[in-house]
PDB file of C-alpha atoms and ligand atoms in Angstrom:
ATOM      1  CA  MET A  14     -23.093   9.909   8.514  1.00  0.00           C
ATOM      2  CA  ASN A  15     -22.960   6.728  10.569  1.00  0.00           C
ATOM      3  CA  GLY A  16     -26.496   6.205   9.324  1.00  0.00           C
ATOM      4  CA  ARG A  17     -27.162   2.549   8.600  1.00  0.00           C
ATOM      5  CA  MET A  18     -23.528   1.671   9.392  1.00  0.00           C
ATOM      6  CA  HIS A  19     -23.202  -0.757  12.286  1.00  0.00           C
ATOM      7  CA  LEU A  20     -19.834  -0.199  13.945  1.00  0.00           C
ATOM      8  CA  PRO A  21     -18.517  -2.124  16.966  1.00  0.00           C
ATOM      9  CA  PRO A  22     -17.387  -0.207  20.067  1.00  0.00           C
ATOM     10  CA  SER A  23     -13.730  -0.002  18.913  1.00  0.00           C
ATOM     11  CA  VAL A  24     -14.558   1.761  15.644  1.00  0.00           C
ATOM     12  CA  THR A  25     -15.969   5.226  15.032  1.00  0.00           C
ATOM     13  CA  LEU A  26     -16.512   7.167  11.834  1.00  0.00           C
ATOM     14  CA  VAL A  27     -15.412  10.797  11.931  1.00  0.00           C
ATOM     15  CA  GLU A  28     -14.829  13.557   9.434  1.00  0.00           C
ATOM     16  CA  GLU A  29     -11.207  14.692   9.722  1.00  0.00           C
ATOM     17  CA  PRO A  30     -11.237  17.205   8.117  1.00  0.00           C
ATOM     18  CA  VAL A  31     -14.918  18.048   7.589  1.00  0.00           C
ATOM     19  CA  GLY A  32     -16.289  16.171   4.568  1.00  0.00           C
ATOM     20  CA  TYR A  33     -13.467  13.593   4.689  1.00  0.00           C
ATOM     21  CA  PRO A  34     -14.725  10.378   6.328  1.00  0.00           C
ATOM     22  CA  VAL A  35     -12.187   8.396   8.351  1.00  0.00           C
ATOM     23  CA  LEU A  36     -12.675   5.198  10.348  1.00  0.00           C
ATOM     24  CA  VAL A  37     -10.900   5.483  13.696  1.00  0.00           C
ATOM     25  CA  ILE A  38      -9.930   2.209  15.408  1.00  0.00           C
ATOM     26  CA  SER A  39      -9.155   2.138  19.123  1.00  0.00           C
ATOM     27  CA  HIS A  40      -8.847  -1.463  20.306  1.00  0.00           C
ATOM     28  CA  ALA A  41      -6.862  -3.066  23.136  1.00  0.00           C
ATOM     29  CA  THR A  42      -4.517  -4.607  20.539  1.00  0.00           C
ATOM     30  CA  ALA A  43      -4.026  -1.641  18.221  1.00  0.00           C
ATOM     31  CA  ALA A  44      -5.076   1.822  17.129  1.00  0.00           C
ATOM     32  CA  GLY A  45      -5.421   3.030  13.577  1.00  0.00           C
ATOM     33  CA  ARG A  46      -7.149   5.167  10.975  1.00  0.00           C
ATOM     34  CA  ILE A  47      -8.566   4.297   7.558  1.00  0.00           C
ATOM     35  CA  ALA A  48      -9.724   6.987   5.123  1.00  0.00           C
ATOM     36  CA  LEU A  49     -12.744   6.027   3.003  1.00  0.00           C
ATOM     37  CA  ASN A  50     -11.017   7.957   0.222  1.00  0.00           C
ATOM     38  CA  GLY A  51      -9.071   5.129  -1.389  1.00  0.00           C
ATOM     39  CA  ALA A  52      -9.836   2.685   1.499  1.00  0.00           C
ATOM     40  CA  HIS A  53      -6.517   4.016   2.652  1.00  0.00           C
ATOM     41  CA  VAL A  54      -4.972   2.640   5.854  1.00  0.00           C
ATOM     42  CA  MET A  55      -3.227   5.762   7.133  1.00  0.00           C
ATOM     43  CA  GLU A  56      -2.161   4.602  10.563  1.00  0.00           C
ATOM     44  CA  TRP A  57      -1.544   1.366  12.460  1.00  0.00           C
ATOM     45  CA  ILE A  58      -0.132   1.404  15.983  1.00  0.00           C
ATOM     46  CA  PRO A  59       0.023  -2.069  17.577  1.00  0.00           C
ATOM     47  CA  GLU A  60      -0.180  -2.013  21.360  1.00  0.00           C
ATOM     48  CA  GLY A  61       3.260  -1.387  22.898  1.00  0.00           C
ATOM     49  CA  HIS A  62       4.804  -0.152  19.629  1.00  0.00           C
ATOM     50  CA  ASP A  63       5.436   3.130  17.839  1.00  0.00           C
ATOM     51  CA  PRO A  64       3.412   3.856  14.698  1.00  0.00           C
ATOM     52  CA  VAL A  65       4.398   1.284  12.065  1.00  0.00           C
ATOM     53  CA  LEU A  66       3.347   3.187   8.943  1.00  0.00           C
ATOM     54  CA  TYR A  67       4.840   6.470   7.777  1.00  0.00           C
ATOM     55  CA  LEU A  68       2.289   9.213   6.961  1.00  0.00           C
ATOM     56  CA  SER A  69       3.508  12.510   5.508  1.00  0.00           C
ATOM     57  CA  PRO A  70       2.654  15.563   7.625  1.00  0.00           C
ATOM     58  CA  GLN A  71       2.093  17.328   4.294  1.00  0.00           C
ATOM     59  CA  THR A  72      -0.264  14.766   2.811  1.00  0.00           C
ATOM     60  CA  LEU A  73      -3.421  16.033   1.161  1.00  0.00           C
ATOM     61  CA  LEU A  74      -6.644  14.907   2.863  1.00  0.00           C
ATOM     62  CA  GLU A  75      -9.043  15.922   0.103  1.00  0.00           C
ATOM     63  CA  PRO A  76     -11.637  13.830  -1.727  1.00  0.00           C
ATOM     64  CA  GLY A  77     -10.210  12.506  -4.979  1.00  0.00           C
ATOM     65  CA  LYS A  78      -6.587  13.109  -4.013  1.00  0.00           C
ATOM     66  CA  ALA A  79      -3.995  10.431  -3.182  1.00  0.00           C
ATOM     67  CA  ILE A  80      -2.657  10.252   0.365  1.00  0.00           C
ATOM     68  CA  ARG A  81       1.146  10.319   0.825  1.00  0.00           C
ATOM     69  CA  GLY A  82       2.049   7.475   3.169  1.00  0.00           C
ATOM     70  CA  GLY A  83       0.161   4.657   4.880  1.00  0.00           C
ATOM     71  CA  ILE A  84      -0.923   1.954   2.409  1.00  0.00           C
ATOM     72  CA  PRO A  85      -2.091   3.313  -0.967  1.00  0.00           C
ATOM     73  CA  VAL A  86      -4.232   0.789  -2.882  1.00  0.00           C
ATOM     74  CA  CYS A  87      -2.745   0.980  -6.379  1.00  0.00           C
ATOM     75  CA  TRP A  88      -5.195  -0.563  -8.903  1.00  0.00           C
ATOM     76  CA  PRO A  89      -5.959  -1.452 -11.748  1.00  0.00           C
ATOM     77  CA  TRP A  90      -2.478  -0.416 -12.829  1.00  0.00           C
ATOM     78  CA  PHE A  91       0.813   0.082 -10.986  1.00  0.00           C
ATOM     79  CA  GLY A  92       2.955   3.090 -11.881  1.00  0.00           C
ATOM     80  CA  PRO A  93       2.111   5.392 -14.796  1.00  0.00           C
ATOM     81  CA  HIS A  94      -0.766   4.284 -17.045  1.00  0.00           C
ATOM     82  CA  PRO A  95       0.845   2.065 -19.710  1.00  0.00           C
ATOM     83  CA  ALA A  96      -0.637   4.020 -22.626  1.00  0.00           C
ATOM     84  CA  ASP A  97      -2.155   7.306 -21.413  1.00  0.00           C
ATOM     85  CA  SER A  98      -0.103   9.669 -19.233  1.00  0.00           C
ATOM     86  CA  SER A  99      -3.207  11.811 -18.611  1.00  0.00           C
ATOM     87  CA  LYS A 100      -4.581   9.024 -16.371  1.00  0.00           C
ATOM     88  CA  PRO A 101      -3.649   8.991 -12.665  1.00  0.00           C
ATOM     89  CA  ALA A 102      -0.455   7.220 -11.622  1.00  0.00           C
ATOM     90  CA  HIS A 103      -1.109   3.959  -9.781  1.00  0.00           C
ATOM     91  CA  GLY A 104      -4.695   3.717 -11.039  1.00  0.00           C
ATOM     92  CA  PHE A 105      -7.905   5.287  -9.719  1.00  0.00           C
ATOM     93  CA  ALA A 106      -8.857   3.066  -6.742  1.00  0.00           C
ATOM     94  CA  ARG A 107      -6.837   5.181  -4.272  1.00  0.00           C
ATOM     95  CA  ASN A 108      -8.639   8.349  -5.389  1.00  0.00           C
ATOM     96  CA  LEU A 109     -12.275   7.170  -5.181  1.00  0.00           C
ATOM     97  CA  LEU A 110     -14.613   7.012  -2.173  1.00  0.00           C
ATOM     98  CA  TRP A 111     -15.120   3.445  -0.954  1.00  0.00           C
ATOM     99  CA  ARG A 112     -18.175   2.118   0.900  1.00  0.00           C
ATOM    100  CA  VAL A 113     -17.931   0.626   4.400  1.00  0.00           C
ATOM    101  CA  GLY A 114     -19.128  -2.996   4.588  1.00  0.00           C
ATOM    102  CA  ALA A 115     -19.037  -5.361   7.539  1.00  0.00           C
ATOM    103  CA  VAL A 116     -16.982  -4.223  10.546  1.00  0.00           C
ATOM    104  CA  THR A 117     -16.508  -6.667  13.427  1.00  0.00           C
ATOM    105  CA  GLU A 118     -14.270  -7.005  16.443  1.00  0.00           C
ATOM    106  CA  ASN A 119     -13.080  -9.690  18.815  1.00  0.00           C
ATOM    107  CA  ARG A 120     -10.317 -10.015  21.391  1.00  0.00           C
ATOM    108  CA  ALA A 121      -7.680 -10.319  18.606  1.00  0.00           C
ATOM    109  CA  GLY A 122      -8.619  -7.070  16.908  1.00  0.00           C
ATOM    110  CA  VAL A 123     -10.925  -5.460  14.372  1.00  0.00           C
ATOM    111  CA  THR A 124     -11.840  -6.690  10.878  1.00  0.00           C
ATOM    112  CA  LEU A 125     -13.116  -4.097   8.425  1.00  0.00           C
ATOM    113  CA  ARG A 126     -14.365  -4.567   4.878  1.00  0.00           C
ATOM    114  CA  LEU A 127     -14.533  -1.717   2.376  1.00  0.00           C
ATOM    115  CA  HIS A 128     -16.009  -1.962  -1.106  1.00  0.00           C
ATOM    116  CA  LEU A 129     -15.652  -0.321  -4.503  1.00  0.00           C
ATOM    117  CA  GLU A 130     -17.484  -1.237  -7.699  1.00  0.00           C
ATOM    118  CA  ASP A 131     -17.302   0.087 -11.228  1.00  0.00           C
ATOM    119  CA  SER A 132     -19.106   3.393 -11.722  1.00  0.00           C
ATOM    120  CA  ASP A 133     -19.218   6.330 -14.105  1.00  0.00           C
ATOM    121  CA  ALA A 134     -16.185   7.652 -12.198  1.00  0.00           C
ATOM    122  CA  SER A 135     -14.158   4.467 -12.753  1.00  0.00           C
ATOM    123  CA  ARG A 136     -15.353   4.024 -16.326  1.00  0.00           C
ATOM    124  CA  ALA A 137     -13.933   7.452 -17.108  1.00  0.00           C
ATOM    125  CA  PHE A 138     -10.531   5.815 -16.641  1.00  0.00           C
ATOM    126  CA  TRP A 139     -11.123   2.105 -17.353  1.00  0.00           C
ATOM    127  CA  PRO A 140     -14.082   0.519 -19.186  1.00  0.00           C
ATOM    128  CA  HIS A 141     -14.387  -2.737 -17.250  1.00  0.00           C
ATOM    129  CA  ALA A 142     -16.837  -4.065 -14.617  1.00  0.00           C
ATOM    130  CA  PHE A 143     -15.298  -5.066 -11.295  1.00  0.00           C
ATOM    131  CA  GLU A 144     -15.873  -5.448  -7.563  1.00  0.00           C
ATOM    132  CA  LEU A 145     -13.149  -4.705  -5.032  1.00  0.00           C
ATOM    133  CA  CYS A 146     -13.268  -5.604  -1.374  1.00  0.00           C
ATOM    134  CA  LEU A 147     -10.444  -4.507   0.888  1.00  0.00           C
ATOM    135  CA  ARG A 148     -10.387  -6.645   4.028  1.00  0.00           C
ATOM    136  CA  VAL A 149      -8.320  -5.133   6.831  1.00  0.00           C
ATOM    137  CA  LYS A 150      -7.592  -7.174   9.987  1.00  0.00           C
ATOM    138  CA  MET A 151      -6.019  -4.775  12.481  1.00  0.00           C
ATOM    139  CA  GLY A 152      -4.554  -6.032  15.757  1.00  0.00           C
ATOM    140  CA  ALA A 153      -1.087  -7.074  16.884  1.00  0.00           C
ATOM    141  CA  GLN A 154      -0.558  -7.744  13.166  1.00  0.00           C
ATOM    142  CA  LEU A 155      -2.003  -5.971  10.146  1.00  0.00           C
ATOM    143  CA  VAL A 156      -3.398  -8.163   7.389  1.00  0.00           C
ATOM    144  CA  ILE A 157      -4.644  -6.284   4.348  1.00  0.00           C
ATOM    145  CA  ALA A 158      -6.192  -8.218   1.460  1.00  0.00           C
ATOM    146  CA  LEU A 159      -7.477  -6.743  -1.791  1.00  0.00           C
ATOM    147  CA  HIS A 160     -10.139  -9.058  -3.270  1.00  0.00           C
ATOM    148  CA  ILE A 161     -10.519  -8.278  -6.965  1.00  0.00           C
ATOM    149  CA  ARG A 162     -13.419  -9.786  -8.929  1.00  0.00           C
ATOM    150  CA  ASN A 163     -14.177  -9.514 -12.628  1.00  0.00           C
ATOM    151  CA  THR A 164     -17.958  -8.962 -12.729  1.00  0.00           C
ATOM    152  CA  GLY A 165     -17.991  -8.357 -16.470  1.00  0.00           C
ATOM    153  CA  THR A 166     -18.497 -10.657 -19.434  1.00  0.00           C
ATOM    154  CA  GLU A 167     -14.951 -10.500 -20.817  1.00  0.00           C
ATOM    155  CA  ALA A 168     -11.510 -11.131 -19.368  1.00  0.00           C
ATOM    156  CA  TRP A 169      -9.399  -8.090 -18.501  1.00  0.00           C
ATOM    157  CA  SER A 170      -5.819  -7.539 -17.342  1.00  0.00           C
ATOM    158  CA  MET A 171      -4.471  -5.589 -14.412  1.00  0.00           C
ATOM    159  CA  THR A 172      -1.423  -4.803 -12.338  1.00  0.00           C
ATOM    160  CA  GLY A 173      -1.469  -3.257  -8.870  1.00  0.00           C
ATOM    161  CA  ALA A 174       0.166  -2.949  -5.448  1.00  0.00           C
ATOM    162  CA  LEU A 175      -0.344  -2.428  -1.746  1.00  0.00           C
ATOM    163  CA  HIS A 176       2.116   0.456  -1.653  1.00  0.00           C
ATOM    164  CA  THR A 177       3.101   0.260   2.032  1.00  0.00           C
ATOM    165  CA  TYR A 178       5.172   3.049   3.632  1.00  0.00           C
ATOM    166  CA  LEU A 179       7.026   1.513   6.608  1.00  0.00           C
ATOM    167  CA  GLY A 180       8.466   3.930   9.175  1.00  0.00           C
ATOM    168  CA  VAL A 181      12.178   3.758  10.017  1.00  0.00           C
ATOM    169  CA  GLY A 182      14.405   5.884  12.247  1.00  0.00           C
ATOM    170  CA  ASP A 183      17.026   6.456   9.550  1.00  0.00           C
ATOM    171  CA  VAL A 184      16.997   4.849   6.111  1.00  0.00           C
ATOM    172  CA  THR A 185      20.818   5.011   5.924  1.00  0.00           C
ATOM    173  CA  GLU A 186      20.888   2.571   8.851  1.00  0.00           C
ATOM    174  CA  ALA A 187      18.152   0.326   7.452  1.00  0.00           C
ATOM    175  CA  ALA A 188      18.446  -2.852   5.382  1.00  0.00           C
ATOM    176  CA  VAL A 189      16.029  -5.169   3.566  1.00  0.00           C
ATOM    177  CA  LEU A 190      16.665  -8.892   3.977  1.00  0.00           C
ATOM    178  CA  GLY A 191      15.061 -11.719   2.026  1.00  0.00           C
ATOM    179  CA  LEU A 192      15.686 -10.548  -1.523  1.00  0.00           C
ATOM    180  CA  ASP A 193      19.114 -12.115  -1.843  1.00  0.00           C
ATOM    181  CA  ASP A 194      19.556 -13.738  -5.303  1.00  0.00           C
ATOM    182  CA  ALA A 195      16.259 -12.243  -6.568  1.00  0.00           C
ATOM    183  CA  PHE A 196      16.445 -10.440  -9.910  1.00  0.00           C
ATOM    184  CA  TYR A 197      15.236  -6.849 -10.121  1.00  0.00           C
ATOM    185  CA  VAL A 198      14.948  -3.903 -12.490  1.00  0.00           C
ATOM    186  CA  GLU A 199      15.484  -0.322 -11.338  1.00  0.00           C
ATOM    187  CA  SER A 200      11.974   0.573 -12.384  1.00  0.00           C
ATOM    188  CA  ARG A 201      11.644   2.693 -15.493  1.00  0.00           C
ATOM    189  CA  LEU A 202      15.292   3.656 -15.438  1.00  0.00           C
ATOM    190  CA  SER A 203      16.702   0.592 -17.082  1.00  0.00           C
ATOM    191  CA  PRO A 204      15.195  -2.697 -18.349  1.00  0.00           C
ATOM    192  CA  GLU A 205      18.371  -4.503 -17.298  1.00  0.00           C
ATOM    193  CA  ARG A 206      17.717  -7.382 -14.867  1.00  0.00           C
ATOM    194  CA  VAL A 207      20.186  -7.328 -11.968  1.00  0.00           C
ATOM    195  CA  GLU A 208      20.698 -10.079  -9.383  1.00  0.00           C
ATOM    196  CA  GLN A 209      20.503  -8.885  -5.774  1.00  0.00           C
ATOM    197  CA  SER A 210      23.504  -9.815  -3.684  1.00  0.00           C
ATOM    198  CA  GLY A 211      22.994  -9.587   0.072  1.00  0.00           C
ATOM    199  CA  PRO A 212      20.795  -7.051   1.881  1.00  0.00           C
ATOM    200  CA  VAL A 213      19.350  -3.965   0.168  1.00  0.00           C
ATOM    201  CA  TYR A 214      20.915  -0.788   1.555  1.00  0.00           C
ATOM    202  CA  PHE A 215      19.995   2.844   0.889  1.00  0.00           C
ATOM    203  CA  ASP A 216      22.458   5.540  -0.151  1.00  0.00           C
ATOM    204  CA  ARG A 217      20.550   6.932  -3.158  1.00  0.00           C
ATOM    205  CA  GLU A 218      17.042   6.678  -4.641  1.00  0.00           C
ATOM    206  CA  VAL A 219      16.037   3.019  -4.736  1.00  0.00           C
ATOM    207  CA  ASP A 220      13.042   2.194  -6.934  1.00  0.00           C
ATOM    208  CA  ARG A 221      13.236  -1.505  -7.658  1.00  0.00           C
ATOM    209  CA  ASN A 222      10.842  -4.160  -8.912  1.00  0.00           C
ATOM    210  CA  TYR A 223      12.063  -7.495  -7.493  1.00  0.00           C
ATOM    211  CA  GLU A 224      10.920 -10.803  -8.943  1.00  0.00           C
ATOM    212  CA  SER A 225      10.045 -12.206  -5.534  1.00  0.00           C
ATOM    213  CA  ARG A 226       7.067 -13.910  -3.914  1.00  0.00           C
ATOM    214  CA  GLY A 227       8.698 -14.336  -0.532  1.00  0.00           C
ATOM    215  CA  THR A 228       8.767 -12.765   2.886  1.00  0.00           C
ATOM    216  CA  VAL A 229      11.113  -9.861   3.518  1.00  0.00           C
ATOM    217  CA  ARG A 230      12.354  -8.192   6.672  1.00  0.00           C
ATOM    218  CA  LEU A 231      13.137  -4.487   7.017  1.00  0.00           C
ATOM    219  CA  LEU A 232      15.739  -3.891   9.725  1.00  0.00           C
ATOM    220  CA  ASP A 233      15.143  -0.501  11.324  1.00  0.00           C
ATOM    221  CA  LYS A 234      18.431  -0.327  13.242  1.00  0.00           C
ATOM    222  CA  LYS A 235      17.897   3.202  14.576  1.00  0.00           C
ATOM    223  CA  GLY A 236      14.320   2.403  15.560  1.00  0.00           C
ATOM    224  CA  ARG A 237      15.525  -0.874  17.153  1.00  0.00           C
ATOM    225  CA  ARG A 238      12.795  -2.879  15.458  1.00  0.00           C
ATOM    226  CA  THR A 239      12.237  -5.176  12.497  1.00  0.00           C
ATOM    227  CA  HIS A 240       9.272  -5.065  10.131  1.00  0.00           C
ATOM    228  CA  ILE A 241       8.269  -8.493   8.816  1.00  0.00           C
ATOM    229  CA  VAL A 242       6.390  -8.358   5.506  1.00  0.00           C
ATOM    230  CA  GLU A 243       4.680 -11.487   4.197  1.00  0.00           C
ATOM    231  CA  LYS A 244       2.443 -11.593   1.140  1.00  0.00           C
ATOM    232  CA  SER A 245       0.442 -13.754  -1.275  1.00  0.00           C
ATOM    233  CA  GLY A 246      -1.066 -13.224  -4.712  1.00  0.00           C
ATOM    234  CA  SER A 247       1.934 -11.093  -5.657  1.00  0.00           C
ATOM    235  CA  ARG A 248       4.780 -11.867  -8.033  1.00  0.00           C
ATOM    236  CA  ALA A 249       6.750  -8.653  -7.452  1.00  0.00           C
ATOM    237  CA  THR A 250       8.101  -6.869  -4.396  1.00  0.00           C
ATOM    238  CA  ILE A 251       8.673  -3.163  -4.949  1.00  0.00           C
ATOM    239  CA  VAL A 252      11.266  -1.438  -2.762  1.00  0.00           C
ATOM    240  CA  TRP A 253      11.310   2.369  -2.895  1.00  0.00           C
ATOM    241  CA  ASN A 254      12.913   5.282  -1.168  1.00  0.00           C
ATOM    242  CA  PRO A 255      12.869   8.607  -3.045  1.00  0.00           C
ATOM    243  CA  TRP A 256      16.097   9.934  -1.503  1.00  0.00           C
ATOM    244  CA  ILE A 257      16.913  13.647  -1.725  1.00  0.00           C
ATOM    245  CA  GLU A 258      16.182  14.934  -5.232  1.00  0.00           C
ATOM    246  CA  LYS A 259      12.906  13.064  -5.817  1.00  0.00           C
ATOM    247  CA  SER A 260      11.671  14.067  -2.355  1.00  0.00           C
ATOM    248  CA  LYS A 261      12.126  17.712  -3.338  1.00  0.00           C
ATOM    249  CA  ARG A 262       9.851  17.106  -6.348  1.00  0.00           C
ATOM    250  CA  LEU A 263       7.026  15.706  -4.200  1.00  0.00           C
ATOM    251  CA  PRO A 264       4.988  18.638  -2.799  1.00  0.00           C
ATOM    252  CA  ASP A 265       3.165  16.415  -0.292  1.00  0.00           C
ATOM    253  CA  LEU A 266       6.397  15.161   1.279  1.00  0.00           C
ATOM    254  CA  PRO A 267       8.770  17.302   3.394  1.00  0.00           C
ATOM    255  CA  ASP A 268      12.248  17.515   1.826  1.00  0.00           C
ATOM    256  CA  ASP A 269      13.752  16.050   5.022  1.00  0.00           C
ATOM    257  CA  ALA A 270      11.297  13.138   5.264  1.00  0.00           C
ATOM    258  CA  TYR A 271      13.057  10.592   3.070  1.00  0.00           C
ATOM    259  CA  PRO A 272      15.192   9.133   5.923  1.00  0.00           C
ATOM    260  CA  HIS A 273      12.029   8.071   7.755  1.00  0.00           C
ATOM    261  CA  PHE A 274      10.420   5.463   5.516  1.00  0.00           C
ATOM    262  CA  VAL A 275      10.950   2.593   3.114  1.00  0.00           C
ATOM    263  CA  CYS A 276       8.153   1.428   0.833  1.00  0.00           C
ATOM    264  CA  ILE A 277       7.881  -2.354   0.623  1.00  0.00           C
ATOM    265  CA  GLU A 278       5.012  -3.223  -1.670  1.00  0.00           C
ATOM    266  CA  ALA A 279       3.224  -6.455  -2.500  1.00  0.00           C
ATOM    267  CA  ALA A 280       2.715  -5.913  -6.209  1.00  0.00           C
ATOM    268  CA  ASN A 281       2.008  -7.306  -9.626  1.00  0.00           C
ATOM    269  CA  ALA A 282       3.824  -4.978 -11.977  1.00  0.00           C
ATOM    270  CA  ALA A 283       4.304  -4.837 -15.738  1.00  0.00           C
ATOM    271  CA  PRO A 284       5.356  -6.836 -17.640  1.00  0.00           C
ATOM    272  CA  GLU A 285       3.807  -9.322 -15.180  1.00  0.00           C
ATOM    273  CA  VAL A 286       0.102  -8.552 -15.700  1.00  0.00           C
ATOM    274  CA  ILE A 287      -2.695 -10.633 -14.159  1.00  0.00           C
ATOM    275  CA  THR A 288      -5.478 -11.595 -16.592  1.00  0.00           C
ATOM    276  CA  LEU A 289      -8.794 -12.298 -14.857  1.00  0.00           C
ATOM    277  CA  PRO A 290     -11.569 -14.204 -16.687  1.00  0.00           C
ATOM    278  CA  PRO A 291     -15.224 -13.220 -16.086  1.00  0.00           C
ATOM    279  CA  GLY A 292     -16.477 -14.185 -12.627  1.00  0.00           C
ATOM    280  CA  ARG A 293     -13.044 -14.982 -11.264  1.00  0.00           C
ATOM    281  CA  GLU A 294     -11.327 -13.388  -8.252  1.00  0.00           C
ATOM    282  CA  HIS A 295      -7.705 -12.579  -7.465  1.00  0.00           C
ATOM    283  CA  VAL A 296      -6.527 -11.750  -3.928  1.00  0.00           C
ATOM    284  CA  LEU A 297      -3.487  -9.567  -3.289  1.00  0.00           C
ATOM    285  CA  GLU A 298      -2.554  -9.793   0.396  1.00  0.00           C
ATOM    286  CA  GLN A 299       0.114  -8.337   2.643  1.00  0.00           C
ATOM    287  CA  ARG A 300       0.689  -9.332   6.283  1.00  0.00           C
ATOM    288  CA  LEU A 301       2.698  -6.975   8.507  1.00  0.00           C
ATOM    289  CA  ARG A 302       4.120  -7.441  11.971  1.00  0.00           C
ATOM    290  CA  VAL A 303       6.866  -5.705  13.913  1.00  0.00           C
ATOM    291  CA  THR A 304       9.306  -7.012  16.503  1.00  0.00           C
ATOM    292  CA  ARG A 305      11.530  -5.147  18.940  1.00  0.00           C
ATOM    293  CA  ASP A 306      15.271  -5.735  18.500  1.00  0.00           C
TER     294      ASP A 306
HETATM  295  O1  TA6 B  12       6.344   2.322  -5.866  1.00  0.00           O
HETATM  296  C1  TA6 B  12       7.387   3.173  -6.275  1.00  0.00           C
HETATM  297  C2  TA6 B  12       6.809   4.244  -7.213  1.00  0.00           C
HETATM  298  O2  TA6 B  12       6.315   3.681  -8.397  1.00  0.00           O
HETATM  299  C3  TA6 B  12       7.915   5.274  -7.465  1.00  0.00           C
HETATM  300  O3  TA6 B  12       8.344   5.235  -8.808  1.00  0.00           O
HETATM  301  C4  TA6 B  12       7.249   6.589  -7.080  1.00  0.00           C
HETATM  302  O4  TA6 B  12       6.605   7.155  -8.211  1.00  0.00           O
HETATM  303  C5  TA6 B  12       6.244   6.114  -6.025  1.00  0.00           C
HETATM  304  O5  TA6 B  12       5.716   4.918  -6.566  1.00  0.00           O
HETATM  305  C6  TA6 B  12       5.224   7.136  -5.604  1.00  0.00           C
HETATM  306  O6  TA6 B  12       4.215   7.265  -6.536  1.00  0.00           O
HETATM  307  P1  TA6 B  12       3.056   8.371  -6.233  1.00  0.00           P
HETATM  308  O7  TA6 B  12       2.172   8.342  -7.444  1.00  0.00           O
HETATM  309  O8  TA6 B  12       2.339   7.928  -4.970  1.00  0.00           O
HETATM  310  O9  TA6 B  12       3.782   9.665  -6.020  1.00  0.00           O
END
């Protein structure tokens, strides 16, 4: 399967399980795994730290199925399809097999590029021509950038997100800083815009679309660490924890898993769509690092 792929010493391609290709990174600065299904970063463990991303022990690892945890690439729409509920939630990019491009390493870490272009499979859901390149720089930090190019002859519109599951020791002892004074809607429950006052705490399901372009910090008090989440090319920050009842409705998530993650997502979410003219590119980027408290 490695075939024509040229991988540096820190990267190997395995099938875990059989028929499910995964890039395994083992570098002095970090370890990690990226499934080619969805170009899905499943794991990132910077040297000297615990795993940063949450990955459900019940996630499916099957071609065409979304992975629960890590960093789902949600594109070309975020959330349910705006007009057709038969189409997959969060778009199709996370369910298709991506192609491995250039993979390089240096002392700072590993840089991997994965590609997806329009195909019969994508056109079954969305009629437009596109090229995606996910660039992942994995080391002491994790920089993940989705390069989106319109390769067609007409403009089209999109939303999307890097739907990052950040691990925490106990969500009831966690807090999100940096959204103070930002307006948000509790997504799909109510269109009412609410102004955030102080940190975001968790004592119920939180599923919020914040009008924010800034950096946020997730204080993991029990884990004695802080996640720092920077971004660009994103007008919305989604904060989600399913809490008890929604967790029970997710078959690929243990009922008792909700205390162990918070999703902080660099997004562009309706009604804020991005319209891309032919030939133009948009880059949605998220930069993660973690510090010990
Ligand atoms: O990003 C938050 C959200 O839109 C929630 O509403 C919840 O549906 C979550 O995404 C998970 O979506 P998924 O399709 O991965 O189950």
